[in-house]
Amino acid sequence: MDLADLTRVRYEKRDRVAHVTLDRPDCLNAMDLRMHEELARVWDDFEADDEVWLAVLSGAGDRAFSAGQDLKELAARIDQGSNTPATFGSRGKPGWPRLTERFELAKPVLARVNGHAFGGGFELALACDVVVAAEHATFALPEAKLGLMAGAGGVFRLSRQAPYRIALGHLITGRPMTATRAHELGLVNEVVPAEELDACVDAWIADILRCAPLSVRAIKQAAAAAATMPLEQAFRTRFPWEEQRMHSEDALEGPRAFVEKRAPDWKAR
């Protein structure tokens, strides 16, 4: 995987964790086509690397997680006549499949939101599994005010993850919400003062890594798939990651470690 020429994203792997940072702080980490292309390579590498079990997605600086699509780039394409009409999804565009469409990604992704998460930035956060935000963070899907569509899943995910009428109100007005309000709606797991954000993220990392990685992946996959299934069907369904977990060494290691009063030595196999 060629990751040597990343210019829009910082990507570091240490202690089982992939740290992915949107790195355009001068423009509030707005996502241009180059960033999407780089992110696709990063997510491919994360998914393929058996040594990393969790990703943390953040934005450089303390002003924004991401302001969403780079509208200056979009306007330039419109002026040049090179822009084509776009609707839901990123198929056929640079960076496909983007995180918002990696429906089979079973490894957990934690969003560290420090500042604005607008448009595509909010959509990225909605696609993550755990969201931790600083108190000054704000969230919005302002596409309607720009003649655009929250086509990276914002329309679909916000109306599923928040009460429908509340979600629709934000979608058709573009009104922002505070981190505290997002927490009240269940869109954010935890809100802390900015100076405590990294410690909070580290605590979540530690708690996730204490768990068996195959159990985490099986839980994520089953929970996501079953969310739209009748309960009886969910019980009957065979989930691929659960099939791996139930026959894994880790499924034996956990009970043994408990009885022997020691920390389990997870192998992810």
PDB file of C-alpha atoms in Angstrom, residues 71-204:
ATOM      1  CA  LEU A  71     -16.456  24.498  -1.671  1.00  0.00           C
ATOM      2  CA  LYS A  72     -13.710  26.576  -3.284  1.00  0.00           C
ATOM      3  CA  GLU A  73     -12.623  23.519  -5.245  1.00  0.00           C
ATOM      4  CA  LEU A  74     -16.251  22.764  -6.128  1.00  0.00           C
ATOM      5  CA  ALA A  75     -16.861  26.335  -7.317  1.00  0.00           C
ATOM      6  CA  ALA A  76     -13.703  26.205  -9.441  1.00  0.00           C
ATOM      7  CA  ARG A  77     -14.901  23.008 -11.110  1.00  0.00           C
ATOM      8  CA  ILE A  78     -18.283  24.615 -11.767  1.00  0.00           C
ATOM      9  CA  ASP A  79     -16.602  27.661 -13.360  1.00  0.00           C
ATOM     10  CA  GLN A  80     -14.373  25.400 -15.462  1.00  0.00           C
ATOM     11  CA  GLY A  81     -17.339  23.336 -16.613  1.00  0.00           C
ATOM     12  CA  SER A  82     -15.757  20.158 -15.251  1.00  0.00           C
ATOM     13  CA  ASN A  83     -18.265  19.512 -12.501  1.00  0.00           C
ATOM     14  CA  THR A  84     -20.921  16.875 -13.039  1.00  0.00           C
ATOM     15  CA  PRO A  85     -24.237  16.557 -11.168  1.00  0.00           C
ATOM     16  CA  ALA A  86     -23.875  14.404  -8.065  1.00  0.00           C
ATOM     17  CA  THR A  87     -26.268  12.716  -5.710  1.00  0.00           C
ATOM     18  CA  PHE A  88     -25.922  10.070  -2.996  1.00  0.00           C
ATOM     19  CA  GLY A  89     -22.711   8.151  -2.552  1.00  0.00           C
ATOM     20  CA  SER A  90     -19.187   8.361  -3.895  1.00  0.00           C
ATOM     21  CA  ARG A  91     -19.144   5.558  -6.474  1.00  0.00           C
ATOM     22  CA  GLY A  92     -17.151   6.673  -9.486  1.00  0.00           C
ATOM     23  CA  LYS A  93     -15.554   9.551  -7.569  1.00  0.00           C
ATOM     24  CA  PRO A  94     -12.057   9.817  -6.075  1.00  0.00           C
ATOM     25  CA  GLY A  95     -11.772   7.946  -2.809  1.00  0.00           C
ATOM     26  CA  TRP A  96     -14.562   5.436  -3.315  1.00  0.00           C
ATOM     27  CA  PRO A  97     -15.595   3.742  -1.166  1.00  0.00           C
ATOM     28  CA  ARG A  98     -15.337   6.533   1.369  1.00  0.00           C
ATOM     29  CA  LEU A  99     -15.699   5.813   5.079  1.00  0.00           C
ATOM     30  CA  THR A 100     -19.375   6.723   4.847  1.00  0.00           C
ATOM     31  CA  GLU A 101     -19.895   3.763   2.495  1.00  0.00           C
ATOM     32  CA  ARG A 102     -17.565   1.154   3.975  1.00  0.00           C
ATOM     33  CA  PHE A 103     -20.477  -0.838   5.263  1.00  0.00           C
ATOM     34  CA  GLU A 104     -18.405  -3.997   5.769  1.00  0.00           C
ATOM     35  CA  LEU A 105     -15.685  -2.320   7.850  1.00  0.00           C
ATOM     36  CA  ALA A 106     -15.891  -4.275  11.105  1.00  0.00           C
ATOM     37  CA  LYS A 107     -12.995  -2.673  12.962  1.00  0.00           C
ATOM     38  CA  PRO A 108     -14.232   0.175  15.178  1.00  0.00           C
ATOM     39  CA  VAL A 109     -13.581   3.821  14.331  1.00  0.00           C
ATOM     40  CA  LEU A 110     -13.665   6.533  16.989  1.00  0.00           C
ATOM     41  CA  ALA A 111     -14.224  10.166  16.017  1.00  0.00           C
ATOM     42  CA  ARG A 112     -12.341  12.796  18.042  1.00  0.00           C
ATOM     43  CA  VAL A 113     -14.250  16.020  17.340  1.00  0.00           C
ATOM     44  CA  ASN A 114     -12.477  19.224  18.318  1.00  0.00           C
ATOM     45  CA  GLY A 115     -14.329  22.132  16.735  1.00  0.00           C
ATOM     46  CA  HIS A 116     -16.730  22.297  13.802  1.00  0.00           C
ATOM     47  CA  ALA A 117     -18.074  19.142  12.149  1.00  0.00           C
ATOM     48  CA  PHE A 118     -20.072  20.560   9.267  1.00  0.00           C
ATOM     49  CA  GLY A 119     -21.432  18.936   6.128  1.00  0.00           C
ATOM     50  CA  GLY A 120     -19.196  16.034   5.159  1.00  0.00           C
ATOM     51  CA  GLY A 121     -17.397  16.397   8.476  1.00  0.00           C
ATOM     52  CA  PHE A 122     -20.618  15.671  10.356  1.00  0.00           C
ATOM     53  CA  GLU A 123     -21.313  12.828   7.944  1.00  0.00           C
ATOM     54  CA  LEU A 124     -17.918  11.306   8.774  1.00  0.00           C
ATOM     55  CA  ALA A 125     -18.698  11.516  12.493  1.00  0.00           C
ATOM     56  CA  LEU A 126     -22.108   9.914  11.945  1.00  0.00           C
ATOM     57  CA  ALA A 127     -20.358   7.023  10.174  1.00  0.00           C
ATOM     58  CA  CYS A 128     -18.040   6.378  13.126  1.00  0.00           C
ATOM     59  CA  ASP A 129     -18.825   3.972  15.947  1.00  0.00           C
ATOM     60  CA  VAL A 130     -17.902   6.133  18.930  1.00  0.00           C
ATOM     61  CA  VAL A 131     -17.886   9.939  18.917  1.00  0.00           C
ATOM     62  CA  VAL A 132     -16.114  11.996  21.580  1.00  0.00           C
ATOM     63  CA  ALA A 133     -16.414  15.775  21.350  1.00  0.00           C
ATOM     64  CA  ALA A 134     -14.950  18.840  22.990  1.00  0.00           C
ATOM     65  CA  GLU A 135     -17.465  21.174  24.600  1.00  0.00           C
ATOM     66  CA  HIS A 136     -16.938  23.835  21.925  1.00  0.00           C
ATOM     67  CA  ALA A 137     -17.626  21.416  19.045  1.00  0.00           C
ATOM     68  CA  THR A 138     -20.603  22.108  16.792  1.00  0.00           C
ATOM     69  CA  PHE A 139     -22.380  19.911  14.276  1.00  0.00           C
ATOM     70  CA  ALA A 140     -24.409  20.853  11.208  1.00  0.00           C
ATOM     71  CA  LEU A 141     -25.557  19.684   7.792  1.00  0.00           C
ATOM     72  CA  PRO A 142     -25.893  23.024   5.929  1.00  0.00           C
ATOM     73  CA  GLU A 143     -26.230  21.537   2.432  1.00  0.00           C
ATOM     74  CA  ALA A 144     -29.802  22.781   1.926  1.00  0.00           C
ATOM     75  CA  LYS A 145     -28.553  26.368   2.288  1.00  0.00           C
ATOM     76  CA  LEU A 146     -26.089  25.748  -0.550  1.00  0.00           C
ATOM     77  CA  GLY A 147     -28.406  24.019  -2.992  1.00  0.00           C
ATOM     78  CA  LEU A 148     -26.653  20.753  -2.212  1.00  0.00           C
ATOM     79  CA  MET A 149     -27.540  17.432  -0.594  1.00  0.00           C
ATOM     80  CA  ALA A 150     -26.022  15.684   2.424  1.00  0.00           C
ATOM     81  CA  GLY A 151     -25.310  12.827   0.050  1.00  0.00           C
ATOM     82  CA  ALA A 152     -22.566  11.095   2.034  1.00  0.00           C
ATOM     83  CA  GLY A 153     -25.197   9.563   4.274  1.00  0.00           C
ATOM     84  CA  GLY A 154     -26.151  12.577   6.370  1.00  0.00           C
ATOM     85  CA  VAL A 155     -29.793  12.482   5.294  1.00  0.00           C
ATOM     86  CA  PHE A 156     -29.996   8.769   6.046  1.00  0.00           C
ATOM     87  CA  ARG A 157     -27.882   8.482   9.187  1.00  0.00           C
ATOM     88  CA  LEU A 158     -29.096  11.582  11.016  1.00  0.00           C
ATOM     89  CA  SER A 159     -32.734  10.567  10.538  1.00  0.00           C
ATOM     90  CA  ARG A 160     -31.903   7.097  11.926  1.00  0.00           C
ATOM     91  CA  GLN A 161     -29.632   8.123  14.777  1.00  0.00           C
ATOM     92  CA  ALA A 162     -31.723  11.046  16.052  1.00  0.00           C
ATOM     93  CA  PRO A 163     -35.500  11.359  16.418  1.00  0.00           C
ATOM     94  CA  TYR A 164     -36.946  11.830  12.940  1.00  0.00           C
ATOM     95  CA  ARG A 165     -38.599  15.224  13.440  1.00  0.00           C
ATOM     96  CA  ILE A 166     -35.523  16.656  15.161  1.00  0.00           C
ATOM     97  CA  ALA A 167     -33.300  15.325  12.397  1.00  0.00           C
ATOM     98  CA  LEU A 168     -35.521  16.679   9.637  1.00  0.00           C
ATOM     99  CA  GLY A 169     -35.573  20.093  11.292  1.00  0.00           C
ATOM    100  CA  HIS A 170     -31.798  20.285  11.182  1.00  0.00           C
ATOM    101  CA  LEU A 171     -31.637  18.896   7.641  1.00  0.00           C
ATOM    102  CA  ILE A 172     -34.081  21.356   6.072  1.00  0.00           C
ATOM    103  CA  THR A 173     -32.701  24.415   7.874  1.00  0.00           C
ATOM    104  CA  GLY A 174     -29.004  23.667   8.191  1.00  0.00           C
ATOM    105  CA  ARG A 175     -29.182  24.777  11.804  1.00  0.00           C
ATOM    106  CA  PRO A 176     -26.155  23.772  13.870  1.00  0.00           C
ATOM    107  CA  MET A 177     -26.292  21.927  17.159  1.00  0.00           C
ATOM    108  CA  THR A 178     -23.935  22.139  20.076  1.00  0.00           C
ATOM    109  CA  ALA A 179     -21.928  19.190  21.318  1.00  0.00           C
ATOM    110  CA  THR A 180     -24.154  19.052  24.394  1.00  0.00           C
ATOM    111  CA  ARG A 181     -27.279  18.883  22.233  1.00  0.00           C
ATOM    112  CA  ALA A 182     -25.710  16.200  20.054  1.00  0.00           C
ATOM    113  CA  HIS A 183     -24.986  14.226  23.218  1.00  0.00           C
ATOM    114  CA  GLU A 184     -28.584  14.616  24.395  1.00  0.00           C
ATOM    115  CA  LEU A 185     -29.758  13.214  21.052  1.00  0.00           C
ATOM    116  CA  GLY A 186     -27.424  10.223  21.301  1.00  0.00           C
ATOM    117  CA  LEU A 187     -25.221  11.346  18.414  1.00  0.00           C
ATOM    118  CA  VAL A 188     -22.165  11.760  20.650  1.00  0.00           C
ATOM    119  CA  ASN A 189     -20.959   9.348  23.315  1.00  0.00           C
ATOM    120  CA  GLU A 190     -19.173  11.844  25.552  1.00  0.00           C
ATOM    121  CA  VAL A 191     -18.564  15.601  25.742  1.00  0.00           C
ATOM    122  CA  VAL A 192     -15.636  16.990  27.724  1.00  0.00           C
ATOM    123  CA  PRO A 193     -13.702  20.262  28.073  1.00  0.00           C
ATOM    124  CA  ALA A 194     -11.171  20.692  25.268  1.00  0.00           C
ATOM    125  CA  GLU A 195      -8.235  20.195  27.607  1.00  0.00           C
ATOM    126  CA  GLU A 196      -9.638  16.787  28.602  1.00  0.00           C
ATOM    127  CA  LEU A 197     -10.409  15.561  25.080  1.00  0.00           C
ATOM    128  CA  ASP A 198      -7.243  13.537  24.524  1.00  0.00           C
ATOM    129  CA  ALA A 199      -7.493  11.877  27.933  1.00  0.00           C
ATOM    130  CA  CYS A 200     -11.105  10.960  27.191  1.00  0.00           C
ATOM    131  CA  VAL A 201     -10.141   9.479  23.822  1.00  0.00           C
ATOM    132  CA  ASP A 202      -7.316   7.532  25.458  1.00  0.00           C
ATOM    133  CA  ALA A 203      -9.763   6.081  27.994  1.00  0.00           C
ATOM    134  CA  TRP A 204     -12.053   4.899  25.211  1.00  0.00           C
TER     135      TRP A 204
END
